[in-house]
mmCIF file of C-alpha atoms in Angstrom:
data_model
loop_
_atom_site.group_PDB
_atom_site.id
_atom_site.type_symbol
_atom_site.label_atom_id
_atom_site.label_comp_id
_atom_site.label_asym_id
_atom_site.label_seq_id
_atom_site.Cartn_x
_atom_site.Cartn_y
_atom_site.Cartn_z
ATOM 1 C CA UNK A 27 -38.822 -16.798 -13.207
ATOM 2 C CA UNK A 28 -40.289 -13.931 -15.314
ATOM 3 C CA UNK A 29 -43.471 -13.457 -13.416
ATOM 4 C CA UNK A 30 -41.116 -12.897 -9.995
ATOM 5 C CA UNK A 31 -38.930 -10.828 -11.814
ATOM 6 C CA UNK A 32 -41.793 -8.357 -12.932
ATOM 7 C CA UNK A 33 -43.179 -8.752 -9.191
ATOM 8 C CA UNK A 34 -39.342 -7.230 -8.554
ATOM 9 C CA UNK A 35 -39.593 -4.735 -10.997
ATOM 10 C CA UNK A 36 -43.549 -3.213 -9.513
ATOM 11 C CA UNK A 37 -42.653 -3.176 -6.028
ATOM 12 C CA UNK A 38 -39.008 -2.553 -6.100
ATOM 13 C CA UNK A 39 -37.892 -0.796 -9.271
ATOM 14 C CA UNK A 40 -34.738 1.056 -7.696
ATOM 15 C CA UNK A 41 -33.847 -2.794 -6.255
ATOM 16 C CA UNK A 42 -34.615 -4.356 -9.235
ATOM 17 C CA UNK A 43 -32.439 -2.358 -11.907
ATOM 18 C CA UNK A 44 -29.071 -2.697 -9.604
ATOM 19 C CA UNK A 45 -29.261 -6.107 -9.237
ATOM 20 C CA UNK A 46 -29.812 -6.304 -12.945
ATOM 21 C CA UNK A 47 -26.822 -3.387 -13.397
ATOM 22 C CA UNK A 48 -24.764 -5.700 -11.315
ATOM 23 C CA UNK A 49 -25.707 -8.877 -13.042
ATOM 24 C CA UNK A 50 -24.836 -7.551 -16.253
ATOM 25 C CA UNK A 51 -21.917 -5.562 -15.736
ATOM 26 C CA UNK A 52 -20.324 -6.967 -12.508
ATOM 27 C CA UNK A 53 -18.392 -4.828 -10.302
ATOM 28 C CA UNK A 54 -14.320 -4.559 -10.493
ATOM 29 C CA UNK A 55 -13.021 -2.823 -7.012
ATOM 30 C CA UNK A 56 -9.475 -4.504 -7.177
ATOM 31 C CA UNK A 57 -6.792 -3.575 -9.524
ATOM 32 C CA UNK A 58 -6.664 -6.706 -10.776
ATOM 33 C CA UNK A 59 -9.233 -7.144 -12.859
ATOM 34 C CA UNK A 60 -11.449 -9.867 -10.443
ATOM 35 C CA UNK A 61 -15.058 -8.891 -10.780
ATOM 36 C CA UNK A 62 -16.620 -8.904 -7.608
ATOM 37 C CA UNK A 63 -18.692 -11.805 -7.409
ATOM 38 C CA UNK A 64 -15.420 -13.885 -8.111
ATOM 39 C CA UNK A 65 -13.317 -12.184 -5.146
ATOM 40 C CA UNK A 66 -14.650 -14.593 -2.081
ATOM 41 C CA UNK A 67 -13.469 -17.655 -4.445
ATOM 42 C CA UNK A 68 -10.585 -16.525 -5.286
ATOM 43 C CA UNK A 69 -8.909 -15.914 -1.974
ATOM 44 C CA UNK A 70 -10.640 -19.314 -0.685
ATOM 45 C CA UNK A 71 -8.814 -21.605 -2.767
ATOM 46 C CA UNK A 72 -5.623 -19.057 -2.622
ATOM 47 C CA UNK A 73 -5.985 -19.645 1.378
ATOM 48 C CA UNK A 74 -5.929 -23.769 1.164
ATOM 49 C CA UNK A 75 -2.516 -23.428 -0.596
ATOM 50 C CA UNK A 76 -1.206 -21.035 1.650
ATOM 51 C CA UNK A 77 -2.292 -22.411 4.754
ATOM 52 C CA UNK A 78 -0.360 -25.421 3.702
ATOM 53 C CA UNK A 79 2.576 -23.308 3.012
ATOM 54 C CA UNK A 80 3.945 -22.207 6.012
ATOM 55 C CA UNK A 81 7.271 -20.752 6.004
ATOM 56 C CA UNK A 82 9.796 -21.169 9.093
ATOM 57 C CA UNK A 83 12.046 -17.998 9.145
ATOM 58 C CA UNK A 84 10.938 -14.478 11.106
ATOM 59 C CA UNK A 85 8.792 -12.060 9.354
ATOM 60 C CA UNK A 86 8.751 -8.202 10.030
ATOM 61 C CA UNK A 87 6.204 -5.545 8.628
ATOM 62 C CA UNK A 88 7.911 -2.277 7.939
ATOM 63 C CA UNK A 89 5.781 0.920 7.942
ATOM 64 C CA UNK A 90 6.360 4.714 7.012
ATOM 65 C CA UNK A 91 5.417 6.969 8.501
ATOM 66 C CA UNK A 92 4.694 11.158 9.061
ATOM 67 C CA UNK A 93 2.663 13.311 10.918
ATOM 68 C CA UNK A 94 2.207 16.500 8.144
ATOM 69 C CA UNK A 95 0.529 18.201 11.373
ATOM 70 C CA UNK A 96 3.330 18.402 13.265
ATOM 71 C CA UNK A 97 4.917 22.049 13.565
ATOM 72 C CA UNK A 98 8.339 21.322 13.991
ATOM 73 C CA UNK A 99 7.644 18.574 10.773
ATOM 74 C CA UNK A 100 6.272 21.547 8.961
ATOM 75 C CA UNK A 101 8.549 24.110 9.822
ATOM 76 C CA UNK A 102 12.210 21.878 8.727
ATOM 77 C CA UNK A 103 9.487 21.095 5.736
ATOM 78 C CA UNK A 104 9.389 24.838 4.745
ATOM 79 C CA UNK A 105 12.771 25.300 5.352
ATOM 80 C CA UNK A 106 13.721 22.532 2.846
ATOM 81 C CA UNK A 107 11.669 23.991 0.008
ATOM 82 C CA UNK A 108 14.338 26.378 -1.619
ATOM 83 C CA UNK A 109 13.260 26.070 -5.475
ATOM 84 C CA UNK A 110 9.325 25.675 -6.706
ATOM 85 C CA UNK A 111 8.217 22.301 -8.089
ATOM 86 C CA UNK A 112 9.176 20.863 -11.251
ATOM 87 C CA UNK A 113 7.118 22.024 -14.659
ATOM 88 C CA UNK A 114 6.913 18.200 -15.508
ATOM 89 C CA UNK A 115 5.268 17.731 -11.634
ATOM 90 C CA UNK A 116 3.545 20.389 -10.697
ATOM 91 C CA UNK A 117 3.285 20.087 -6.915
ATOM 92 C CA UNK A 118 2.872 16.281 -6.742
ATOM 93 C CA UNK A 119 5.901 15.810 -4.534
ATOM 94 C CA UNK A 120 4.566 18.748 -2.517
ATOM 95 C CA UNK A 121 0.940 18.212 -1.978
ATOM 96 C CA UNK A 122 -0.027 18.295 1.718
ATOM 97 C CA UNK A 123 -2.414 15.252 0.872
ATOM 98 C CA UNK A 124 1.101 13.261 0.871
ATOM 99 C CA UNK A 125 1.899 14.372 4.319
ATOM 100 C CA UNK A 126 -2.003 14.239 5.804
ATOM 101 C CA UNK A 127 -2.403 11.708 8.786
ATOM 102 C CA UNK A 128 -5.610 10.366 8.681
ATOM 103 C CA UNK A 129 -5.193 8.245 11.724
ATOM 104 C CA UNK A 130 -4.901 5.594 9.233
ATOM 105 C CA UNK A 131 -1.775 4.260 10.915
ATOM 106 C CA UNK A 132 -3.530 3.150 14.105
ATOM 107 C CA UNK A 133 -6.074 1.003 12.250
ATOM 108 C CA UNK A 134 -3.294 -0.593 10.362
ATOM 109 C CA UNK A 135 -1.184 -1.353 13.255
ATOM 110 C CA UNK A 136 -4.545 -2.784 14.569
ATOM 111 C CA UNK A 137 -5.062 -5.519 11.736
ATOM 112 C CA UNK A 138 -1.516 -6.701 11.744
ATOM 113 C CA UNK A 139 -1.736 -7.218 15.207
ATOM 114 C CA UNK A 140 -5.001 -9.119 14.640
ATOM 115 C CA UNK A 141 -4.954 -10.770 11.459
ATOM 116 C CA UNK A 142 -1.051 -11.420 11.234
ATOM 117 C CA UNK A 143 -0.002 -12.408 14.812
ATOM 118 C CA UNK A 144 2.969 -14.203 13.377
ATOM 119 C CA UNK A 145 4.938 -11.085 12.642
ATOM 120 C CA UNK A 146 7.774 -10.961 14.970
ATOM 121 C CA UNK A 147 8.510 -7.333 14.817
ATOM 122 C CA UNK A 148 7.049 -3.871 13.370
ATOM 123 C CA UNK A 149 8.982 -1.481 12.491
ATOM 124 C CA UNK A 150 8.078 2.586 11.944
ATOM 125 C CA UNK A 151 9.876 4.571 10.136
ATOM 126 C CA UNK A 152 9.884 8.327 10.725
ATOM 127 C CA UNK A 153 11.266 11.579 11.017
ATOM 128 C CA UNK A 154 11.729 11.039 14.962
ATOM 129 C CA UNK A 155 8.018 11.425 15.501
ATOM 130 C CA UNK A 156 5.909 9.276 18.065
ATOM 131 C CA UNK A 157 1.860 8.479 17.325
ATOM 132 C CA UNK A 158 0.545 10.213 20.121
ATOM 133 C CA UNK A 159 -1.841 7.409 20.722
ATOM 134 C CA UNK A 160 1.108 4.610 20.635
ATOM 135 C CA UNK A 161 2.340 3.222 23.961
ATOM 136 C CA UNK A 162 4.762 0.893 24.882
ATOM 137 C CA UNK A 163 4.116 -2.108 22.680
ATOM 138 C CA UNK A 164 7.069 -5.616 22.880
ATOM 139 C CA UNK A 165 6.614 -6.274 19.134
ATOM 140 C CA UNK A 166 6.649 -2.362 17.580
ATOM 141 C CA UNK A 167 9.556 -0.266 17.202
ATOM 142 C CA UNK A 168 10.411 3.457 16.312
ATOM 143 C CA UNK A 169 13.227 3.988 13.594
ATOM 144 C CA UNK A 170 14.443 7.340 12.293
ATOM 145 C CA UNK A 171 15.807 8.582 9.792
ATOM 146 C CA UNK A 172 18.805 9.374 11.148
ATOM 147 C CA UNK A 173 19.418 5.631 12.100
ATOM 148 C CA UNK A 174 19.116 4.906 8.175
ATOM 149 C CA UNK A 175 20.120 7.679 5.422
ATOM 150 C CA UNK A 176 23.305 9.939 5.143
ATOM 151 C CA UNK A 177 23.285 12.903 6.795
ATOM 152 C CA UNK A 178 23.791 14.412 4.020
ATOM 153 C CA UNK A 179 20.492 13.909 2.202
ATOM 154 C CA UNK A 180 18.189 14.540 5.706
ATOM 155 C CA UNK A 181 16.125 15.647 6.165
ATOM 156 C CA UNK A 182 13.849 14.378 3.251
ATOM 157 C CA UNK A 183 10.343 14.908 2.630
ATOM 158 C CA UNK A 184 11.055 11.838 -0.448
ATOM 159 C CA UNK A 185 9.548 8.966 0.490
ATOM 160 C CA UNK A 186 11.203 6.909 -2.716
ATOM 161 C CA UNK A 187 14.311 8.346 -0.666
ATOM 162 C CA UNK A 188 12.842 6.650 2.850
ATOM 163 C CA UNK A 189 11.670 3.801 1.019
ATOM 164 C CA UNK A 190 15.553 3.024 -0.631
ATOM 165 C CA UNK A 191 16.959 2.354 2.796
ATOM 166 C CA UNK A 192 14.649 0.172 4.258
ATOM 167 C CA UNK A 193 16.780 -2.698 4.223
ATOM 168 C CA UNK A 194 18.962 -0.763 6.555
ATOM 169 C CA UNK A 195 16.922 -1.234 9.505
ATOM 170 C CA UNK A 196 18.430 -2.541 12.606
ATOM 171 C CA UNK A 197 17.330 -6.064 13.219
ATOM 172 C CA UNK A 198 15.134 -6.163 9.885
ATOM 173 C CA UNK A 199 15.024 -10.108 9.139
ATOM 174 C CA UNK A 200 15.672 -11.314 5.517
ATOM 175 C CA UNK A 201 12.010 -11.621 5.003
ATOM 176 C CA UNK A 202 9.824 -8.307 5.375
ATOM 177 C CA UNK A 203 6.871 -6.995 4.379
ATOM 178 C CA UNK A 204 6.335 -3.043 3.613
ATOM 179 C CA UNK A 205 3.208 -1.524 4.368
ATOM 180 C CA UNK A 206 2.027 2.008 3.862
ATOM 181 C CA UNK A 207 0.438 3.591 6.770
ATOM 182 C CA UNK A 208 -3.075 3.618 4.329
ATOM 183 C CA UNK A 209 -2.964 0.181 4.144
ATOM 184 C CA UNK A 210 -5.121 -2.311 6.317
ATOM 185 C CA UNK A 211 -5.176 -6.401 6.304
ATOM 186 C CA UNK A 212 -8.951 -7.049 6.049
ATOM 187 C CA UNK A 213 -8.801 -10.604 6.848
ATOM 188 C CA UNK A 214 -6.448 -13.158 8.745
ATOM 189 C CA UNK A 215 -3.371 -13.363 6.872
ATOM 190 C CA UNK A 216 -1.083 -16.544 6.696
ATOM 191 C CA UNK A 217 2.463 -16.258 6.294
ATOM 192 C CA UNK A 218 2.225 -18.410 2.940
ATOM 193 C CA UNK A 219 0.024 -15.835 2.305
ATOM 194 C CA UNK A 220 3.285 -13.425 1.280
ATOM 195 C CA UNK A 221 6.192 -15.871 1.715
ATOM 196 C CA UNK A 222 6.921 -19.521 0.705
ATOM 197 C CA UNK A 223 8.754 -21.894 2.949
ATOM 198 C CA UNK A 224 11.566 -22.097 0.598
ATOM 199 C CA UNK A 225 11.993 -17.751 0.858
ATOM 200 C CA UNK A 226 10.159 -16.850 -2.159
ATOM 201 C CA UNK A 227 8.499 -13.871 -1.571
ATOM 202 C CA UNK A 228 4.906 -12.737 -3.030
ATOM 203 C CA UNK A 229 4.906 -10.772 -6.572
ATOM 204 C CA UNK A 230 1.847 -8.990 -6.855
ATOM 205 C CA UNK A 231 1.137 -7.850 -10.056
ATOM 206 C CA UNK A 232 -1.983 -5.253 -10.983
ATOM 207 C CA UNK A 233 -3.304 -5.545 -14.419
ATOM 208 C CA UNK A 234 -2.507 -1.713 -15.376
ATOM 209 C CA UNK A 235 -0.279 -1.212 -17.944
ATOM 210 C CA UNK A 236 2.630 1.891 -17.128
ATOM 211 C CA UNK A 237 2.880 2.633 -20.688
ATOM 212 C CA UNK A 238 -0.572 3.106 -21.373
ATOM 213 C CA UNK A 239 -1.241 5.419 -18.302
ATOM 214 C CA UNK A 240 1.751 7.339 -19.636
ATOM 215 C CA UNK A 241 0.294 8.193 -23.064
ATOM 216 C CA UNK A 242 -2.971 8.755 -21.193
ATOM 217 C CA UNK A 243 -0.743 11.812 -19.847
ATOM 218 C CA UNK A 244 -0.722 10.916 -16.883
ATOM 219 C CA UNK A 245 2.848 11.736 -15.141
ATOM 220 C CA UNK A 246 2.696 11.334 -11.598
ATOM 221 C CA UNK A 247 5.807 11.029 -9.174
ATOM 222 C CA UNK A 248 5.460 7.433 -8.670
ATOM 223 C CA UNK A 249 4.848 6.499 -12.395
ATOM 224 C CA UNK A 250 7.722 8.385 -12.957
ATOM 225 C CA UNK A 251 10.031 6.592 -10.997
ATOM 226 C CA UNK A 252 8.632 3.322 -12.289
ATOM 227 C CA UNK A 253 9.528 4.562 -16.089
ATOM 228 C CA UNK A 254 13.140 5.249 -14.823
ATOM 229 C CA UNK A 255 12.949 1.917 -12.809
ATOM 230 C CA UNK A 256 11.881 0.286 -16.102
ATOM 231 C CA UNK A 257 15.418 1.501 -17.774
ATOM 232 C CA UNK A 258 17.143 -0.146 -14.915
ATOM 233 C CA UNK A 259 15.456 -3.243 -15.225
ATOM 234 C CA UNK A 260 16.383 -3.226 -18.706
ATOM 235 C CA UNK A 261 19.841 -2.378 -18.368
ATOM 236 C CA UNK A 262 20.166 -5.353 -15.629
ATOM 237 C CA UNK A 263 17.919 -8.060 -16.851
ATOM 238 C CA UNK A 264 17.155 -6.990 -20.619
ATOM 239 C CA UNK A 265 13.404 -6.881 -19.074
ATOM 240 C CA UNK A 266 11.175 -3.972 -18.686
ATOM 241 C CA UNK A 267 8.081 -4.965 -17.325
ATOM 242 C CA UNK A 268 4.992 -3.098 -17.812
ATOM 243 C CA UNK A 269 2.568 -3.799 -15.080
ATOM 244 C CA UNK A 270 2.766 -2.367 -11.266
ATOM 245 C CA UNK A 271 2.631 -3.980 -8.131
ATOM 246 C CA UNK A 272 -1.156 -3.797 -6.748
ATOM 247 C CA UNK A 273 -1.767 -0.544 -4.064
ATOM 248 C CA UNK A 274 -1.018 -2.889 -1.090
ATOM 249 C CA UNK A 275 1.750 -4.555 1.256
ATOM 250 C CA UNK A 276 4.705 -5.781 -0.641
ATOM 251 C CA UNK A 277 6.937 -8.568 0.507
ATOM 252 C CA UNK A 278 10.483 -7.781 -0.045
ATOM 253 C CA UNK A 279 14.008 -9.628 0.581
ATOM 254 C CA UNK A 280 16.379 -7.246 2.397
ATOM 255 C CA UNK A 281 19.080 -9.443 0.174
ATOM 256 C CA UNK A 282 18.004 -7.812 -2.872
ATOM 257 C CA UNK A 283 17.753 -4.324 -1.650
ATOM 258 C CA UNK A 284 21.159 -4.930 -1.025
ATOM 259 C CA UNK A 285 22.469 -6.157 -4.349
ATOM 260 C CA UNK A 286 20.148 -3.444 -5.742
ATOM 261 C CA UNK A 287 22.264 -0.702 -3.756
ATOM 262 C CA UNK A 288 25.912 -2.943 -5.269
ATOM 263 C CA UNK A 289 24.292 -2.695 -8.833
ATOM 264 C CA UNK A 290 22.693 0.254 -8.955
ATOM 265 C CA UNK A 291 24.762 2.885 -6.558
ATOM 266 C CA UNK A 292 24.970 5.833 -8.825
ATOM 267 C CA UNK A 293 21.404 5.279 -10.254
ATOM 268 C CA UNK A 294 20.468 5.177 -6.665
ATOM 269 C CA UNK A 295 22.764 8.670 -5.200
ATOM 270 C CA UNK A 296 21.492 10.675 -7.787
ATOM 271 C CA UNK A 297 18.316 10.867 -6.810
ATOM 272 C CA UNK A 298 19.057 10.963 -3.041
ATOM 273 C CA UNK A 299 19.151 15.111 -2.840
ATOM 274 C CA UNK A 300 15.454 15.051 -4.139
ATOM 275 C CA UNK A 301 14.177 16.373 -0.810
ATOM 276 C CA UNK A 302 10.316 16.139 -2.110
ATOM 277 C CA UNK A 303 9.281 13.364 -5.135
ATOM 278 C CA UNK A 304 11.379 14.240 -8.617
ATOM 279 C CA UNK A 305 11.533 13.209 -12.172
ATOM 280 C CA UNK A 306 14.929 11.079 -11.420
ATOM 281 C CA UNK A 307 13.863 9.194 -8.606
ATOM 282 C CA UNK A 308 13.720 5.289 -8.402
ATOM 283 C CA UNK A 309 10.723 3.724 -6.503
ATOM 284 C CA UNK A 310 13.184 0.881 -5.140
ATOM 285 C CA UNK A 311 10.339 -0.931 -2.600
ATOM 286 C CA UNK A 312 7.132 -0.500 -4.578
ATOM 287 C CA UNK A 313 8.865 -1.645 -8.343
ATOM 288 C CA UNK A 314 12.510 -2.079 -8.551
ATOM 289 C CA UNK A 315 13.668 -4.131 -5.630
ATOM 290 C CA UNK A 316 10.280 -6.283 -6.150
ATOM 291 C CA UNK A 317 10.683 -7.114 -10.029
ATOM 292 C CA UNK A 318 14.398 -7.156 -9.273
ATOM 293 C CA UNK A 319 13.663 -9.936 -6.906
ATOM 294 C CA UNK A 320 11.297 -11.466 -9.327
ATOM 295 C CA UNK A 321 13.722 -11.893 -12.240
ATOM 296 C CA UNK A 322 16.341 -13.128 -9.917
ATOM 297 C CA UNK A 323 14.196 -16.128 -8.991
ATOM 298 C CA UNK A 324 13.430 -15.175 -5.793
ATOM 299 C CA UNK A 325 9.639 -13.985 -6.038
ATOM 300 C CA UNK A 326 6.707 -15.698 -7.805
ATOM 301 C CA UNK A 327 3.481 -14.355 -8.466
ATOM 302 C CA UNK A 328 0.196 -14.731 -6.369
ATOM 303 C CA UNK A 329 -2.858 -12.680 -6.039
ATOM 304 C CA UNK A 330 -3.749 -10.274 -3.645
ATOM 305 C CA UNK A 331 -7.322 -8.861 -3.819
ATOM 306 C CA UNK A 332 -7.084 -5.327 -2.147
ATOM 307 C CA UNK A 333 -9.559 -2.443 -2.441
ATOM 308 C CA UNK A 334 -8.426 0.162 -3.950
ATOM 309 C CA UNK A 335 -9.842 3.645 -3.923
ATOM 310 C CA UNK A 336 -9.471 7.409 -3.153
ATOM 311 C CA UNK A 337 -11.076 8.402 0.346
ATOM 312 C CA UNK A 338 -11.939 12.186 -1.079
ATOM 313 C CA UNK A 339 -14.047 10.816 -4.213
ATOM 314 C CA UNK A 340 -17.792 9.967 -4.118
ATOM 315 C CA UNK A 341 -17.124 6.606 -4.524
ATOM 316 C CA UNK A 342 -15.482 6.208 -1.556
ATOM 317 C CA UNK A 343 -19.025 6.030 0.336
ATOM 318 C CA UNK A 344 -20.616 2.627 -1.896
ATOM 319 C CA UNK A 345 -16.611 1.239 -0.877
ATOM 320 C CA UNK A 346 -17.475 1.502 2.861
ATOM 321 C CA UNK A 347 -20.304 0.300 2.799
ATOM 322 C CA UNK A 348 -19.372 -2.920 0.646
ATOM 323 C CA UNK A 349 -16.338 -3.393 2.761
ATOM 324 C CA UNK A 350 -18.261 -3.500 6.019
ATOM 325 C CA UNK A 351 -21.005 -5.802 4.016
ATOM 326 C CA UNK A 352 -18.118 -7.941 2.653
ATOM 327 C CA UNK A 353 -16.580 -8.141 6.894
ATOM 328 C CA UNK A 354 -19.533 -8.829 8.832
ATOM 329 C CA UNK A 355 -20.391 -11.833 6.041
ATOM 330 C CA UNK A 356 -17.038 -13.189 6.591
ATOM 331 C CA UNK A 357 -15.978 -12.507 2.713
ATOM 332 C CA UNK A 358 -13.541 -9.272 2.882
ATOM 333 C CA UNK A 359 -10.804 -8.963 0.591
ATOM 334 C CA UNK A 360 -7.295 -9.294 1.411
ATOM 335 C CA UNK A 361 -6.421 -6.462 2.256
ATOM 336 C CA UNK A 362 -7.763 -2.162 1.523
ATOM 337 C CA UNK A 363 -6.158 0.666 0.586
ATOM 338 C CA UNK A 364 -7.188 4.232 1.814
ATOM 339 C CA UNK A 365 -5.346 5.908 -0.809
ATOM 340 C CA UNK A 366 -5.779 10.079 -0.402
ATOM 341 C CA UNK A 367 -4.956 11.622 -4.068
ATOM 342 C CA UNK A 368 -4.851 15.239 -4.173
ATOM 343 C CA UNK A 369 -5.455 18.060 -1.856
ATOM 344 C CA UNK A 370 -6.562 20.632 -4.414
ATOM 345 C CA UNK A 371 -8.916 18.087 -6.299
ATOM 346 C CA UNK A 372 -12.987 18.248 -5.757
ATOM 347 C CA UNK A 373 -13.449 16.361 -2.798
ATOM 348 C CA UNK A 374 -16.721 14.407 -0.437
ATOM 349 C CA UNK A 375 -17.470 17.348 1.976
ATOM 350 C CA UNK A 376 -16.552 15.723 5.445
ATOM 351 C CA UNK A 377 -14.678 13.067 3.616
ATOM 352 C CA UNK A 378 -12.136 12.548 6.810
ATOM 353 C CA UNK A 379 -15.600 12.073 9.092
ATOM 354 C CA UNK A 380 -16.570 9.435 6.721
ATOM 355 C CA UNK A 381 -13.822 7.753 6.517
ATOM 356 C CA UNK A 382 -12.802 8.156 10.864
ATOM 357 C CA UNK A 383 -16.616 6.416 11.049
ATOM 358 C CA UNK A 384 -15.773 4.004 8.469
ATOM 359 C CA UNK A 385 -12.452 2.582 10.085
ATOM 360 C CA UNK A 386 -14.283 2.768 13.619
ATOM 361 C CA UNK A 387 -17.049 0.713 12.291
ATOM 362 C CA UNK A 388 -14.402 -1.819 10.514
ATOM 363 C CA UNK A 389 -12.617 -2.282 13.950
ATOM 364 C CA UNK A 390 -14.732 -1.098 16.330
ATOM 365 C CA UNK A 391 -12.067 -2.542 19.636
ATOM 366 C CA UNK A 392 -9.256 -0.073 18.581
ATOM 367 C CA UNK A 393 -9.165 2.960 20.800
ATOM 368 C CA UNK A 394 -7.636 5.855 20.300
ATOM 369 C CA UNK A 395 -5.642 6.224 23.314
ATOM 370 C CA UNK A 396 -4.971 2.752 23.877
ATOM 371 C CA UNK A 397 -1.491 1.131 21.922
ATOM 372 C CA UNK A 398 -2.640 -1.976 20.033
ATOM 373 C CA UNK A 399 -2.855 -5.352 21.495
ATOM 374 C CA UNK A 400 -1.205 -8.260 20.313
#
């Protein structure tokens, strides 16, 4: 054993000190703590139980979605911005790397459509825009705003706002699972893989802790709106849990939206005329509605192991590689997310080339001017 590892070390010494890097301090990609060598076994023996859970009731996937390119998008955008960000957020709510399409959409469309051919409708949510790529597709619908949100709060550049009305969708089953548009199911996906045959939905939990990023100084839109989410939680189930929900889909009962909206209404209203992300707003999908649900009885946890990472940092590259590694070995993770930060951060020159090649590589049968196939 030592004699071939000193071989290792005189022909290969580059080789031979990552594999013992990796050895000794394995990789973690997932915000749950799994170290990478674990991953593959993990979601094999969370597959056997899910496979033999197989619920009976529709599913729908529920997207948002904008097109920050769009000049009539940009110009009602402009119009909306009548008083300069918040001291306590400076520009978070109005960074254009919240509104920048990466074609990301397309790709994620793709992998429902391919891993999750169960799902008996998709619906996108936007401001009355249209992919230009998207045809006519049986299973995919268009929603706007208008169809969902008061008047009087439209339009809105919030997407805690967009994301508080979901349940308002026409047609939305009971069971539904929200995906942002950087999101993308890696693998085949049972439905027991997000909902139990008796309803309960999925409850996955990230092993962050809020509080700690918050006296890290970190103070970010979305954290936030879990810290005011938190005092809800309190005030409603004498809870306040600590942890977020892992960067990924999240399964959600429309039912509890709705008894969110009957408990919560003036929690909920005041933070409606927040036409960007503010300091009052609720993040009702990604942390209330789900831990709502949770302490209600009517979510359980499970994991989820999802790549998480930002497509402008250098890391990004050793991700796409190990993702396409991980896919043509048969051993990807659940699911990815192609999370874009900042706008005005240092970023990978030609970071949107590398990650267009990346997603092209990952499915290379989605075309561009071609809807997806079912």
């Amino acid at each position: 054993m030592m004699k071939r590892k000193l071989r290792k070390l005189a022909r290969s010494p580059g080789l031979f000190l990552r594999d013992y890097f990796n050895a000794r301090y394995p990789l973690v990609r997932t915000e749950i703590g799994c170290i990478a060598p674990h991953e593959s076994a993990l979601i094999a023996r969370e597959l056997e139980l899910e496979l033999a859970a197989e619920p009976a009731f529709p599913i729908d996937v529920v997207y948002t979605w904008v097109d920050g390119d769009d000049p009539v998008w940009q110009a009602a955008f402009r119009a909306s911005q009548t008083e300069p960000p918040a001291a306590d957020l400076p520009g978070a709510g109005h960074n254009p790397a919240r509104f920048k399409s990466h074609d990301e959409l397309r790709y994620s469309l793709h992998s429902v459509l391919t891993f999750m051919p169960w799902v008996r409708h998709i619906h996108i949510v936007t401001a009355d825009q249209r992919p230009a790529w998207l045809g006519a597709h049986p299973r995919i619908r268009l929603v706007s705003h208008r169809d969902l949100i008061d008047p009087a709060h439209l339009p809105t550049f919030n997407s805690h706002v967009i994301e508080a009305h979901l349940h308002r969708i026409p047609g939305l089953s009971e069971h539904f699972i929200y995906f942002n548009d950087d999101v993308i199911a890696a693998r085949p996906l049972p439905p027991g893989h997000f909902f139990q045959p008796n309803g309960l939905a999925a409850h996955f939990v990230a092993s962050k802790s809020l509080s700690a990023m918050h006296r890290n100084g970190r103070a970010p839109p979305t954290l936030l709106a879990s810290r005011n989410s938190q005092a809800v939680l309190h005030r409603l189930h004498d809870q306040c849990p600590d942890q977020p929900l892992v960067h990924s889909y999240i399964p959600l009962r429309k039912s509890a939206c709705e008894e969110l909206w009957s408990l919560c209404r003036d929690d909920i209203l005041a933070f409606l005329p927040n036409r960007t992300r503010g300091a009052s707003d609720l993040n009702l999908a990604s942390f209330l509605a789900p831990w709502h649900a949770y302490f209600r009885g009517l979510s359980s946890r499970k994991t989820n192991v999802c790549w998480y990472f930002n497509v402008r940092s250098p890391a990004a590259a050793g991700n796409y590689q190990g993702l396409l590694q991980r896919s043509r070995a048969g051993t990807p993770p659940h699911s990815i997310c192609l999370n874009d930060f900042r706008s005005d951060a240092d970023v990978v020159a030609g970071y949107d080339s590398h990650l267009q090649a990346f997603l092209r590589s990952l499915f290379p049968d989605c075309h561009p001017t071609r809807s997806p196939d079912a």
